[in-house]
PDB file of C-alpha atoms and ligand atoms in Angstrom:
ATOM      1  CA  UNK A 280       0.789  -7.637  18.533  1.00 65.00           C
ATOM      2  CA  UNK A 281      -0.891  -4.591  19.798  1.00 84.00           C
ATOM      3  CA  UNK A 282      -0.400  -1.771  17.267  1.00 91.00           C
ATOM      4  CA  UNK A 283       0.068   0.827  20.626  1.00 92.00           C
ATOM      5  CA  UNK A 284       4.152   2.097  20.637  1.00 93.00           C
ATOM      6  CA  UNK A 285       4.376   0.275  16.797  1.00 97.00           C
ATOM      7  CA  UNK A 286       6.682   1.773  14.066  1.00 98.00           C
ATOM      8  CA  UNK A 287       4.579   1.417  11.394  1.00 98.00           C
ATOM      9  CA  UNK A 288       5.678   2.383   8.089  1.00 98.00           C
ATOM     10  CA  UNK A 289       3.028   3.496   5.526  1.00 98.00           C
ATOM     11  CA  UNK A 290       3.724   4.304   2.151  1.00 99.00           C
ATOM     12  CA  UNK A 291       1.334   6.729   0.203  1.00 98.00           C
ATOM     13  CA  UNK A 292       0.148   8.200   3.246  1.00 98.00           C
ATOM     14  CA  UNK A 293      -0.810  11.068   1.722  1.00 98.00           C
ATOM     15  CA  UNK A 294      -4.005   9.928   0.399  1.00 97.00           C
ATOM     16  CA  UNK A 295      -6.618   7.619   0.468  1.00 98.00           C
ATOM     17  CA  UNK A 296      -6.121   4.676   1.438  1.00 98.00           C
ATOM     18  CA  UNK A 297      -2.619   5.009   3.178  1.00 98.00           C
ATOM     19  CA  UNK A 298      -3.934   8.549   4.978  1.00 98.00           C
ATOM     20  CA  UNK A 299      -6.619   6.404   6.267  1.00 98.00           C
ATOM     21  CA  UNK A 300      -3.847   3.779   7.135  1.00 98.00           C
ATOM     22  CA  UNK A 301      -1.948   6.352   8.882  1.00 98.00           C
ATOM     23  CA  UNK A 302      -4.684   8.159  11.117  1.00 98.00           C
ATOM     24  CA  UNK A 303      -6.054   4.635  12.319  1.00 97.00           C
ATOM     25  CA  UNK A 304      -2.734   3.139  13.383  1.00 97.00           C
ATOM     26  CA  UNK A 305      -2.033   7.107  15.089  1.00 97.00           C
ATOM     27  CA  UNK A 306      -5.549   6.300  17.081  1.00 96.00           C
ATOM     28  CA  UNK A 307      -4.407   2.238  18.275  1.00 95.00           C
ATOM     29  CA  UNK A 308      -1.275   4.723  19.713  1.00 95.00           C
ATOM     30  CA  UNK A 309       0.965   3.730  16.499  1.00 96.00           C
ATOM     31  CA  UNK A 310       4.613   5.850  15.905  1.00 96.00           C
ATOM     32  CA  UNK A 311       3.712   6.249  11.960  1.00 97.00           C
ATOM     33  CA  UNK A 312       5.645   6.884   9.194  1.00 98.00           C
ATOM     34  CA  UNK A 313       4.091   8.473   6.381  1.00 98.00           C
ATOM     35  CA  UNK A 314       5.867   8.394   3.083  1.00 98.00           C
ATOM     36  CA  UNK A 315       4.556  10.565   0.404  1.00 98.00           C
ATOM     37  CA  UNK A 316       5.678  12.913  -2.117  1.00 98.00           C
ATOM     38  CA  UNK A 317       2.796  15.581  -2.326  1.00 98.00           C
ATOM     39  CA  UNK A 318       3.839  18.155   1.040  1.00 98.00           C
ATOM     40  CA  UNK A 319       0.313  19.612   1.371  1.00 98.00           C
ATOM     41  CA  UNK A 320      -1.135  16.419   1.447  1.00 98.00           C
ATOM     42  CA  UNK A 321       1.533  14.858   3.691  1.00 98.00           C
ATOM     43  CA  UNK A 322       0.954  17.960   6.490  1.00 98.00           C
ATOM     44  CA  UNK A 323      -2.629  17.792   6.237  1.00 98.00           C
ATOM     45  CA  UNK A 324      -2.664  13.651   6.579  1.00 98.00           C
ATOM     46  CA  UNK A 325       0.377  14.569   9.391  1.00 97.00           C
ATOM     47  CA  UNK A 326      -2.094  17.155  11.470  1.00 96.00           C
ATOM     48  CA  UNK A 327      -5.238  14.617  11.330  1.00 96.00           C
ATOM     49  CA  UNK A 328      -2.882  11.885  12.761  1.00 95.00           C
ATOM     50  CA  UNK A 329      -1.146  14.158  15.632  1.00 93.00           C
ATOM     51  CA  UNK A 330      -4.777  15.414  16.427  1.00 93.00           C
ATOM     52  CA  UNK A 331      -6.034  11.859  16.960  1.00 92.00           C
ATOM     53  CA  UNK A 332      -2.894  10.116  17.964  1.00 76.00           C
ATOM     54  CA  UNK A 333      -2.016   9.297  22.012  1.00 72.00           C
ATOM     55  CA  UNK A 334       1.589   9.997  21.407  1.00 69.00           C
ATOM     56  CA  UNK A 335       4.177  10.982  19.298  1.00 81.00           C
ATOM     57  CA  UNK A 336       3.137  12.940  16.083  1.00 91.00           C
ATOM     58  CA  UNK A 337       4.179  11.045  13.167  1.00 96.00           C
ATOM     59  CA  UNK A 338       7.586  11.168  11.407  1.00 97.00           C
ATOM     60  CA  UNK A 339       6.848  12.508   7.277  1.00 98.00           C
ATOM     61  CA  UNK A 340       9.375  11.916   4.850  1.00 98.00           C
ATOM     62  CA  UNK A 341       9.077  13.073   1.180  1.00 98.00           C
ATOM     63  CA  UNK A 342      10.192  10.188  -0.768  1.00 98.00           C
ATOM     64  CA  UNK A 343       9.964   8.453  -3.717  1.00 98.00           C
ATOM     65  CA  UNK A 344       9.399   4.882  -3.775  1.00 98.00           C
ATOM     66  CA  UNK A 345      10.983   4.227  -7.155  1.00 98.00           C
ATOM     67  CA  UNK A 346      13.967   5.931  -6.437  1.00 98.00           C
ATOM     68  CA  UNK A 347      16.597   3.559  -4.506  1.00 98.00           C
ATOM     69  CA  UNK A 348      18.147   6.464  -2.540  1.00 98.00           C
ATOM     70  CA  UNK A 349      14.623   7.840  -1.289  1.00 98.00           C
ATOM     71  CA  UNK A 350      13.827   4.269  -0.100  1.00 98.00           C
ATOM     72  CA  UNK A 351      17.087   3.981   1.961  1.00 98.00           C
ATOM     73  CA  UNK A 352      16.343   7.116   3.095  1.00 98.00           C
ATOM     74  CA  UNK A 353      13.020   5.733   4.528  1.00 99.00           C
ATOM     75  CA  UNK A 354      14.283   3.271   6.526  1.00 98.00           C
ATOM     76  CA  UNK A 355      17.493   4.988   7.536  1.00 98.00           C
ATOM     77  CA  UNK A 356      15.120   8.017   9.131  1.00 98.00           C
ATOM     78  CA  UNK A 357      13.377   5.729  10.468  1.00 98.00           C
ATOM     79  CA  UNK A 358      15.463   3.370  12.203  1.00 98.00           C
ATOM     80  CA  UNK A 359      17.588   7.131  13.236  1.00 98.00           C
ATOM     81  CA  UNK A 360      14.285   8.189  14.967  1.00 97.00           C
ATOM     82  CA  UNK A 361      12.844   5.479  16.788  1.00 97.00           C
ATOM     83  CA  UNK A 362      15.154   2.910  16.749  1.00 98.00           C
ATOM     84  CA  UNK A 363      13.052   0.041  15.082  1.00 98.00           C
ATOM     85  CA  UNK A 364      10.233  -0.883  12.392  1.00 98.00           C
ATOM     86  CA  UNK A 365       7.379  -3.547  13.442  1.00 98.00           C
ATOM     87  CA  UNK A 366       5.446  -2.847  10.622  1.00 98.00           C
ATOM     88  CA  UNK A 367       5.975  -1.948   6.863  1.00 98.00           C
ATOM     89  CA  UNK A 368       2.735  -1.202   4.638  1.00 98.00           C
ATOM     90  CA  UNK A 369       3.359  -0.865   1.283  1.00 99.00           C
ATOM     91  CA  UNK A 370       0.569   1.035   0.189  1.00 98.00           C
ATOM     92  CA  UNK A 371       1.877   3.564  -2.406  1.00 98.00           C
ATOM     93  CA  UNK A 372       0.718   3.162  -6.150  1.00 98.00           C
ATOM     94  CA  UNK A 373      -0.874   4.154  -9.029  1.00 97.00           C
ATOM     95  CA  UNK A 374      -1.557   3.102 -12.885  1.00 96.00           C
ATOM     96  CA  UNK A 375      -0.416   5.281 -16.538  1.00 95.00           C
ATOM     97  CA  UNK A 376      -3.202   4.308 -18.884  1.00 94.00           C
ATOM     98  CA  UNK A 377      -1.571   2.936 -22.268  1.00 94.00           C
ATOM     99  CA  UNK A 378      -2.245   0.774 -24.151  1.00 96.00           C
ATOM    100  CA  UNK A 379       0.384  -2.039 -25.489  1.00 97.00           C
ATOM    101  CA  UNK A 380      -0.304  -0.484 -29.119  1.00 97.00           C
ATOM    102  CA  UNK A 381       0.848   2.981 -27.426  1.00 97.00           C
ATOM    103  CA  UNK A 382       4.412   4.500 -28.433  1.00 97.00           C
ATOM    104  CA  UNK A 383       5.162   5.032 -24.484  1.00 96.00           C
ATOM    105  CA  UNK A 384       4.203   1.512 -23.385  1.00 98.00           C
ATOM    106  CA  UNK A 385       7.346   1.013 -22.467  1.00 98.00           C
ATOM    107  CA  UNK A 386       7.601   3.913 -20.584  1.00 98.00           C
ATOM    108  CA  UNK A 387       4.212   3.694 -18.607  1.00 97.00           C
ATOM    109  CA  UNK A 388       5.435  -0.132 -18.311  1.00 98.00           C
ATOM    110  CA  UNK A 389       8.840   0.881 -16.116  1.00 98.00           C
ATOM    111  CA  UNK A 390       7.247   3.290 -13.976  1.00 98.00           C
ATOM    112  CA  UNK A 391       4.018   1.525 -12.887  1.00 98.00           C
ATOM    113  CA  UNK A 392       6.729  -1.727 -11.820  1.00 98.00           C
ATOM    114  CA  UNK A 393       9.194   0.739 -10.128  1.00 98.00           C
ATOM    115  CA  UNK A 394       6.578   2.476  -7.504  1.00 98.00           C
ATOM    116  CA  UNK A 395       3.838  -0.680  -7.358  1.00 98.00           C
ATOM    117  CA  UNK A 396       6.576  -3.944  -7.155  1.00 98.00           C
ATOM    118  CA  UNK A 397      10.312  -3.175  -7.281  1.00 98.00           C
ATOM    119  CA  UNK A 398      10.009   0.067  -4.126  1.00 98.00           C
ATOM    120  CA  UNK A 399       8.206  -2.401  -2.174  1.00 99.00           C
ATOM    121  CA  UNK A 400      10.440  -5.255  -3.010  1.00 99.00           C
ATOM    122  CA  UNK A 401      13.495  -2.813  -2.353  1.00 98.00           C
ATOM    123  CA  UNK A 402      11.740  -1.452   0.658  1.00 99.00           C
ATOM    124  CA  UNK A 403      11.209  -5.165   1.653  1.00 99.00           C
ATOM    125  CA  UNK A 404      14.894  -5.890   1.376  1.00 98.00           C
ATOM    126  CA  UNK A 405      15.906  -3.102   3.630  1.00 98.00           C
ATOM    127  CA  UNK A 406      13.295  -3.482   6.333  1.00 98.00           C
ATOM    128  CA  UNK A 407      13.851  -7.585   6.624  1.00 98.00           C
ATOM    129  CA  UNK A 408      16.679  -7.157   9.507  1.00 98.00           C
ATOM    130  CA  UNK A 409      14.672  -5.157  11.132  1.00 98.00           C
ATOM    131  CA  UNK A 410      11.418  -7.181  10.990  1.00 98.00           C
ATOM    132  CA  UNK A 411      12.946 -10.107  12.308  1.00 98.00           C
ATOM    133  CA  UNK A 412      14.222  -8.561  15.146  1.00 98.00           C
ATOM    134  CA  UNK A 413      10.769  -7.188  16.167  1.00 98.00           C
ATOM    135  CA  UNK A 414       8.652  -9.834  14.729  1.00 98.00           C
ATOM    136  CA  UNK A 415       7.034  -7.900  12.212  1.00 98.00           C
ATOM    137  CA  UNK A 416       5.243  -7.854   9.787  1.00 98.00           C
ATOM    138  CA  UNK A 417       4.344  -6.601   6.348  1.00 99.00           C
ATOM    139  CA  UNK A 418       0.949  -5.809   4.856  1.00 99.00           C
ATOM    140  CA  UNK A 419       1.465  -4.403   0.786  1.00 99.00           C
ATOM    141  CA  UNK A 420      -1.605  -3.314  -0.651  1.00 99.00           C
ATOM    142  CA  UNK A 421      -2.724  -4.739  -3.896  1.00 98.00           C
ATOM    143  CA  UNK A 422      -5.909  -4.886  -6.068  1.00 98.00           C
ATOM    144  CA  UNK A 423      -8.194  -7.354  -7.419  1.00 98.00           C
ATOM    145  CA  UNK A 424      -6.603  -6.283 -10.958  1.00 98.00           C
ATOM    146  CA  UNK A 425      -4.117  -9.031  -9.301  1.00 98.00           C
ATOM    147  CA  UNK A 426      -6.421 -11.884 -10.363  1.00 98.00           C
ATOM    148  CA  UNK A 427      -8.871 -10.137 -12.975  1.00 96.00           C
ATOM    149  CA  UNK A 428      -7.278  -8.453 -16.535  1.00 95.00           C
ATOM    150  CA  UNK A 429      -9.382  -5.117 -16.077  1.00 91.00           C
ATOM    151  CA  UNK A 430      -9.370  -3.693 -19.243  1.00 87.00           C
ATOM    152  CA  UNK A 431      -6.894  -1.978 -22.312  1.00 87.00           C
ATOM    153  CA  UNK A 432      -5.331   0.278 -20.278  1.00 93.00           C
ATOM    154  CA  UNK A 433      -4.775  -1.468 -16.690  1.00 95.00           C
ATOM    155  CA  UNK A 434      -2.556  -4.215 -18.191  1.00 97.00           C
ATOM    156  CA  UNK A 435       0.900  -2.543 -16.719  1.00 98.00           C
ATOM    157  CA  UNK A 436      -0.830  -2.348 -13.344  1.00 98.00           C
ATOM    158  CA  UNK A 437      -3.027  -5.750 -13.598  1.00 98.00           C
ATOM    159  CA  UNK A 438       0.601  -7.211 -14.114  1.00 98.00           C
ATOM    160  CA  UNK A 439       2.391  -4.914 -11.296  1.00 98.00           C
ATOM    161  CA  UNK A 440      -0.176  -6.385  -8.463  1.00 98.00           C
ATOM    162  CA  UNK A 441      -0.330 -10.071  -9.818  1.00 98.00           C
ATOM    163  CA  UNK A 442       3.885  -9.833  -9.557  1.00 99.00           C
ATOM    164  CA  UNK A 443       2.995  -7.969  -6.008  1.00 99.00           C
ATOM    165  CA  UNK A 444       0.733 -11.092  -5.187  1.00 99.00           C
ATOM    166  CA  UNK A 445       3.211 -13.909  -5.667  1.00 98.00           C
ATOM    167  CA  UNK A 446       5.964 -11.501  -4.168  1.00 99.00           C
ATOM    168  CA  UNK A 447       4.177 -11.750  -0.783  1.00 99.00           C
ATOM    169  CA  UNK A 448       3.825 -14.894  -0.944  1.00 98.00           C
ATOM    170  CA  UNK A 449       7.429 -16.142  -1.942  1.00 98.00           C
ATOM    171  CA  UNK A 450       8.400 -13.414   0.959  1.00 98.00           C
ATOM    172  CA  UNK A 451       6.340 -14.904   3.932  1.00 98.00           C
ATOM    173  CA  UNK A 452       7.110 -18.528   3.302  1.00 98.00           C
ATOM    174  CA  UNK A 453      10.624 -17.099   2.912  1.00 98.00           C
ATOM    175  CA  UNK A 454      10.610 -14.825   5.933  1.00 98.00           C
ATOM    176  CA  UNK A 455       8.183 -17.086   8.567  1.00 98.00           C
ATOM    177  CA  UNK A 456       9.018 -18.136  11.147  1.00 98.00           C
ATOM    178  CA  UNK A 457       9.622 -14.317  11.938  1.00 98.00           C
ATOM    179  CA  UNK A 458       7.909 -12.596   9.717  1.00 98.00           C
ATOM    180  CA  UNK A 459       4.216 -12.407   8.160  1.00 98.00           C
ATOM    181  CA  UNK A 460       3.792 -11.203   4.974  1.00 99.00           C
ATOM    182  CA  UNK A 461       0.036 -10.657   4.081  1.00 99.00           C
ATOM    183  CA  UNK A 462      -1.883  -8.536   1.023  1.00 99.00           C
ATOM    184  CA  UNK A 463      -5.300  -7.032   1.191  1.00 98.00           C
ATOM    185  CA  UNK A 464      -6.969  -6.914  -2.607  1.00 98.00           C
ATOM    186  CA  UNK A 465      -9.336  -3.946  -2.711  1.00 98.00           C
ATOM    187  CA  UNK A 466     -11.936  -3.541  -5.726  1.00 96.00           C
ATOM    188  CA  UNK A 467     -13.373   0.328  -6.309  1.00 94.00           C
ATOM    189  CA  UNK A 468     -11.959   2.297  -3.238  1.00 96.00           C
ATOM    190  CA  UNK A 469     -13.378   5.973  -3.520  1.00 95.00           C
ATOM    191  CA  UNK A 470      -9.818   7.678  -2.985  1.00 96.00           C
ATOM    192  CA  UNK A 471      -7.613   9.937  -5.286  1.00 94.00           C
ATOM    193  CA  UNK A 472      -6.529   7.284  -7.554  1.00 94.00           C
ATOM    194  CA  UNK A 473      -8.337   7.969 -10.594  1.00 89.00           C
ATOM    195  CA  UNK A 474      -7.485  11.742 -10.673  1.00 90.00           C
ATOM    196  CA  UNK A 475      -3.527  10.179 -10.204  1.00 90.00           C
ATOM    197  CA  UNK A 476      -4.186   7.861 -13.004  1.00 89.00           C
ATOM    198  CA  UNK A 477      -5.421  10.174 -15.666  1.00 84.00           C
ATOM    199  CA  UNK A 478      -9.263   8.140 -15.432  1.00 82.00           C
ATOM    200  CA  UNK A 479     -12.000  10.519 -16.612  1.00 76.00           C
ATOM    201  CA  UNK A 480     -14.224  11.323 -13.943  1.00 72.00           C
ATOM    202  CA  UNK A 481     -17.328   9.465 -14.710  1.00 68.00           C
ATOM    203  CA  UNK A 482     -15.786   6.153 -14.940  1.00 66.00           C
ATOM    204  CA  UNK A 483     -16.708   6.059 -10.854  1.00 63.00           C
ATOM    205  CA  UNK A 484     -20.344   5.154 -12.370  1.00 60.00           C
ATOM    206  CA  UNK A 485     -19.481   2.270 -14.411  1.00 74.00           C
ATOM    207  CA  UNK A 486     -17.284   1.194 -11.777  1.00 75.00           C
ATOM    208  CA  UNK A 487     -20.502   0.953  -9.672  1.00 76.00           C
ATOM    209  CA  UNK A 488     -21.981  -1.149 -12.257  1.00 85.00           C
ATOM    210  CA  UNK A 489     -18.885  -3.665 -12.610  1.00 90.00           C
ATOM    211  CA  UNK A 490     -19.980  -5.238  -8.515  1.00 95.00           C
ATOM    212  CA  UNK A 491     -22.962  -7.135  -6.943  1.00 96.00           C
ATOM    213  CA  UNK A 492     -22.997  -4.801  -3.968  1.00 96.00           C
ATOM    214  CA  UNK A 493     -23.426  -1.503  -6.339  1.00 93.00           C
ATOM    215  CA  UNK A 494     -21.436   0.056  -4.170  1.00 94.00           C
ATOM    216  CA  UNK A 495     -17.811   1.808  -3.783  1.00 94.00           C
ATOM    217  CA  UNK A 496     -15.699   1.540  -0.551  1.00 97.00           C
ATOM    218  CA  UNK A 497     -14.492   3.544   1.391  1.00 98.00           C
ATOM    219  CA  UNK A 498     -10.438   3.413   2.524  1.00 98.00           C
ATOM    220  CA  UNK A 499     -11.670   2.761   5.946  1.00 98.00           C
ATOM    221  CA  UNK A 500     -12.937  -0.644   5.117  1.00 98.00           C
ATOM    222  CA  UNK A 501      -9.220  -1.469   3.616  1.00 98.00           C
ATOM    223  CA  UNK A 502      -7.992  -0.307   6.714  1.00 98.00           C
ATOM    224  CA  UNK A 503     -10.076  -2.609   8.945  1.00 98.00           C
ATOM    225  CA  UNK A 504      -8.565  -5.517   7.231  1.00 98.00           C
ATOM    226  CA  UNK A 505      -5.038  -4.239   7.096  1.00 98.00           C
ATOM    227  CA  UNK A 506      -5.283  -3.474  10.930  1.00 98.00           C
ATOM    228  CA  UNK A 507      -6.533  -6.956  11.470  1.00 98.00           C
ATOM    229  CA  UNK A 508      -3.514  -8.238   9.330  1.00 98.00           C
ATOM    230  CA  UNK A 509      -0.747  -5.981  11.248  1.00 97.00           C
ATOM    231  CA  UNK A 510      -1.953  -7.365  14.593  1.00 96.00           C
ATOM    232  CA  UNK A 511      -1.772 -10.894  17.045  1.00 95.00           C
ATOM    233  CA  UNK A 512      -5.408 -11.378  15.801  1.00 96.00           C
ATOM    234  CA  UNK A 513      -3.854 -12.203  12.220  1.00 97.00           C
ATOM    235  CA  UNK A 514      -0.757 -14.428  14.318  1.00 97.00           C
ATOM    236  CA  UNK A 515      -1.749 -17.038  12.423  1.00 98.00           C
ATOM    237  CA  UNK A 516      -2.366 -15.610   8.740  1.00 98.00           C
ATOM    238  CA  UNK A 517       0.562 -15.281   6.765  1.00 98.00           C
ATOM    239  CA  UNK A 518       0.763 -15.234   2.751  1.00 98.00           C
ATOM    240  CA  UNK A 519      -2.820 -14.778   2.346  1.00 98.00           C
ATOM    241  CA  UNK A 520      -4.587 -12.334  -0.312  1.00 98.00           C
ATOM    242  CA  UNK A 521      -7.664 -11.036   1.365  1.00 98.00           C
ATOM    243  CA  UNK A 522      -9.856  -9.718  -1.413  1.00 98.00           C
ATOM    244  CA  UNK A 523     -12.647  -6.948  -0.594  1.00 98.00           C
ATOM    245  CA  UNK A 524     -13.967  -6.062  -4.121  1.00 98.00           C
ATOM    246  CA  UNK A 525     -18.112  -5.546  -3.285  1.00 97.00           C
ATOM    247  CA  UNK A 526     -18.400  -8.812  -4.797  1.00 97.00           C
ATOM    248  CA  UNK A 527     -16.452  -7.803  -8.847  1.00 97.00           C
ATOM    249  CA  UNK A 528     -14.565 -11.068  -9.010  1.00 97.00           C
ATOM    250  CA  UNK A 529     -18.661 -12.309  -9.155  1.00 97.00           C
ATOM    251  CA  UNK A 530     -19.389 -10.647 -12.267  1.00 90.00           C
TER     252      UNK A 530
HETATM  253  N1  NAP B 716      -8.779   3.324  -5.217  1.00 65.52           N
HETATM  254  C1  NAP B 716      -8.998   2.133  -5.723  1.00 65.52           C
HETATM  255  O1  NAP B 716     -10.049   1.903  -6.353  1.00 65.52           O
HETATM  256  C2  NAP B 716      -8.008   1.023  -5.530  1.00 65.52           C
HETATM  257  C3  NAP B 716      -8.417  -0.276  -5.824  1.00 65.52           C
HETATM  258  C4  NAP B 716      -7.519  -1.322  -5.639  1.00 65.52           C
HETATM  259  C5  NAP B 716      -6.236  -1.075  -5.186  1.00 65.52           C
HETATM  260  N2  NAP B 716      -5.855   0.197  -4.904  1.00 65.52           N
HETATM  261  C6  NAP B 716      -4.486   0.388  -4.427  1.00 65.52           C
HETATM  262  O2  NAP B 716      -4.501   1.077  -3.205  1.00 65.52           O
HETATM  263  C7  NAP B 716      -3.277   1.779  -3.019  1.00 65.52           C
HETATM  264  C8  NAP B 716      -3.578   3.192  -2.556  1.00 65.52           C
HETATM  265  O3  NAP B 716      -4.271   3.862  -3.601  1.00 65.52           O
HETATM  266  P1  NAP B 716      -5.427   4.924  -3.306  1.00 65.52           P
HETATM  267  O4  NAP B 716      -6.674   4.375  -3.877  1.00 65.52           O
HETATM  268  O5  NAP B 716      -5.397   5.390  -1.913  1.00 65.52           O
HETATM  269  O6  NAP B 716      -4.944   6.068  -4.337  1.00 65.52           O
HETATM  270  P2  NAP B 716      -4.412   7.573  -4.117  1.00 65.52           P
HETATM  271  O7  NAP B 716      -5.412   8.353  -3.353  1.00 65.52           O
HETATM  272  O8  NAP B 716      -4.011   8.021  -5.464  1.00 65.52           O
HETATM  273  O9  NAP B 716      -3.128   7.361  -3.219  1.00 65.52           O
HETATM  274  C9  NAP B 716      -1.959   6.818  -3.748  1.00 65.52           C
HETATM  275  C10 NAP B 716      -0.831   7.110  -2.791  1.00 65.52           C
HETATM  276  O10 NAP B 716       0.369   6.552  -3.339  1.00 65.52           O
HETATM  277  C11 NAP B 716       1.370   7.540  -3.261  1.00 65.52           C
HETATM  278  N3  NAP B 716       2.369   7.315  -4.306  1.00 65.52           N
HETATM  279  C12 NAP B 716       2.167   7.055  -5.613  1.00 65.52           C
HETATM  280  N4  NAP B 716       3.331   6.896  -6.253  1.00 65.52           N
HETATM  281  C13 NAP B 716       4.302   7.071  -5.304  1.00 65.52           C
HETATM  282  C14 NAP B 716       5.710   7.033  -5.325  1.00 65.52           C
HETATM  283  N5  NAP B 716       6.395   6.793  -6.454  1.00 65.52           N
HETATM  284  N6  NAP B 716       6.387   7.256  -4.174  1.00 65.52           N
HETATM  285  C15 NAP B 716       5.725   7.500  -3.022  1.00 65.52           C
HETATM  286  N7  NAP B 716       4.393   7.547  -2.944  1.00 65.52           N
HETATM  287  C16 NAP B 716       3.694   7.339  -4.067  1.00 65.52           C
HETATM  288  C17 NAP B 716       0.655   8.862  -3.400  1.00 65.52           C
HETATM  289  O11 NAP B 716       1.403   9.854  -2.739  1.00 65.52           O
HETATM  290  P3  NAP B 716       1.997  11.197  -3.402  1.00 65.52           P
HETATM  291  O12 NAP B 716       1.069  11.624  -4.466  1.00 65.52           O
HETATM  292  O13 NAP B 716       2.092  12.115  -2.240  1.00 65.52           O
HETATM  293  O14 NAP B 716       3.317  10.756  -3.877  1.00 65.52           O
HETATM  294  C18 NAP B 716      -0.608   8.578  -2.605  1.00 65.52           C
HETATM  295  O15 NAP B 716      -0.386   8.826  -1.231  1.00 65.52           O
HETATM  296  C19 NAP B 716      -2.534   1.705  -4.368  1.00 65.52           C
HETATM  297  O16 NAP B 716      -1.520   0.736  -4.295  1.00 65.52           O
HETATM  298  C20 NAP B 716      -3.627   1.255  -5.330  1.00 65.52           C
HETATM  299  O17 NAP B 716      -3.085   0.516  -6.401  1.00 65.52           O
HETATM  300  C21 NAP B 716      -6.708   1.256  -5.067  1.00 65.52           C
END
């Protein structure tokens, strides 16, 4: 599948990562969806994709991901504007640093599942007639904290993306022969996500120190592999984690 004249539906397309996302499928002639919550963010990612884009600017909708009536609202605007979905990327996420010994553990514990594992699995369950009718496919976006305990205070999301792992997986045995359902397993992306997640700011250092490469990446080099695993290059790929972690799983 060529992503030109796609509806592709990218969650947390506001920043990082899913902005990238949303301005490379906009170039490959994409109709993108970007779901976000922060509006400045959203217009800015918006202009950046109509200025690159061959066609239609994209559609933005303010939403939630962990609230059920935001996430039919997704795919009902969706479906209302162009009529199908080829595509769902479930991008959106974040971590609350607690600890289990911490009073709101609990707390941090419900939130980090409702955005990073049950909106995509509701989002999932919404977008499956669609998919199937199209072909589709889905690509969520995960972490290499899905196969490697990162530390005191990751433990809610190390859990959230190991649950997202084996979620894609039961999904595209479950969905093929229609669907594919495929993950991409960054390590230290140099996005907004540590500012989201309450990190202090020089924790990008020992980060740098924690891979073989010494190095960060950038959300363009996520991108690359989720474009490869939304088109007819990937037809054959389907429940596969592709990890790009400069080499962390090695230390
Ligand atoms: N950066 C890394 O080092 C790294 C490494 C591995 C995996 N990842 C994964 O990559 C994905 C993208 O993260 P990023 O690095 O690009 O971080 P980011 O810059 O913080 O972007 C996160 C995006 O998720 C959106 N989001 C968060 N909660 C949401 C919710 N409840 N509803 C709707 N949107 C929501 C945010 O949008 P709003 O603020 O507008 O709502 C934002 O667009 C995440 O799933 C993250 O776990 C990141």
């Amino acid at each position: 599948m060529s992503i030109n004249d796609k509806v592709v539906i990218v969650t947390g397309a506001s920043s990082g990562i899913g902005a990238s996302i949303a301005v490379e499928s906009a170039k490959l002639g994409a109709k993108v969806v970007m779901v976000g919550r922060n509006e400045e963010k959203l217009s800015k990612v918006s202009s950046d994709c109509a200025s690159v884009g061959k066609k239609v600017k994209p559609l933005v909708i303010n939403a939630d991901v962990s609230k059920d009536e935001d996430v039919r609202r997704i795919i009902d605007t969706t479906v209302q504007q162009f009529g199908q979905i080829d595509v769902l990327i479930n991008n959106a996420g974040f971590n609350k640093l607690v600890t289990i010994h911490d009073e709101k553990a609990m707390d941090a514990f419900d939130a980090v599942l409702a955005t990073n594992l049950r909106g995509v699995v509701h989002l999932t369950h919404l977008a499956i007639p669609y998919l199937k009718k199209t072909k589709g496919n889905i690509v969520n976006v995960s972490s290499v904290a899905a196969v490697k305990p990162m530390g005191q205070t990751f433990w809610a999301y190390c859990t959230s993306k190991a649950a997202l792992d084996h979620f894609s997986k039961c999904m595209a045995r479950e969905l093929a022969p229609d669907v594919r359902v495929n993950v991409v397993n960054p390590g230290p992306v140099a996005t907004d996500f540590g500012a989201n997640s309450g990190m202090p700011a020089d924790l990008k250092l020992e980060i740098k120190d924690m891979v073989v490469l010494e190095r960060i990446s950038q959300s363009e080099e996520v991108t690359d592999i989720v474009l490869f695993l939304m088109s007819d290059r990937a037809r054959g790929v389907t429940g596969s984690c592709f990890l790009t972690d400069n080499g962390l799983l090695l230390k």
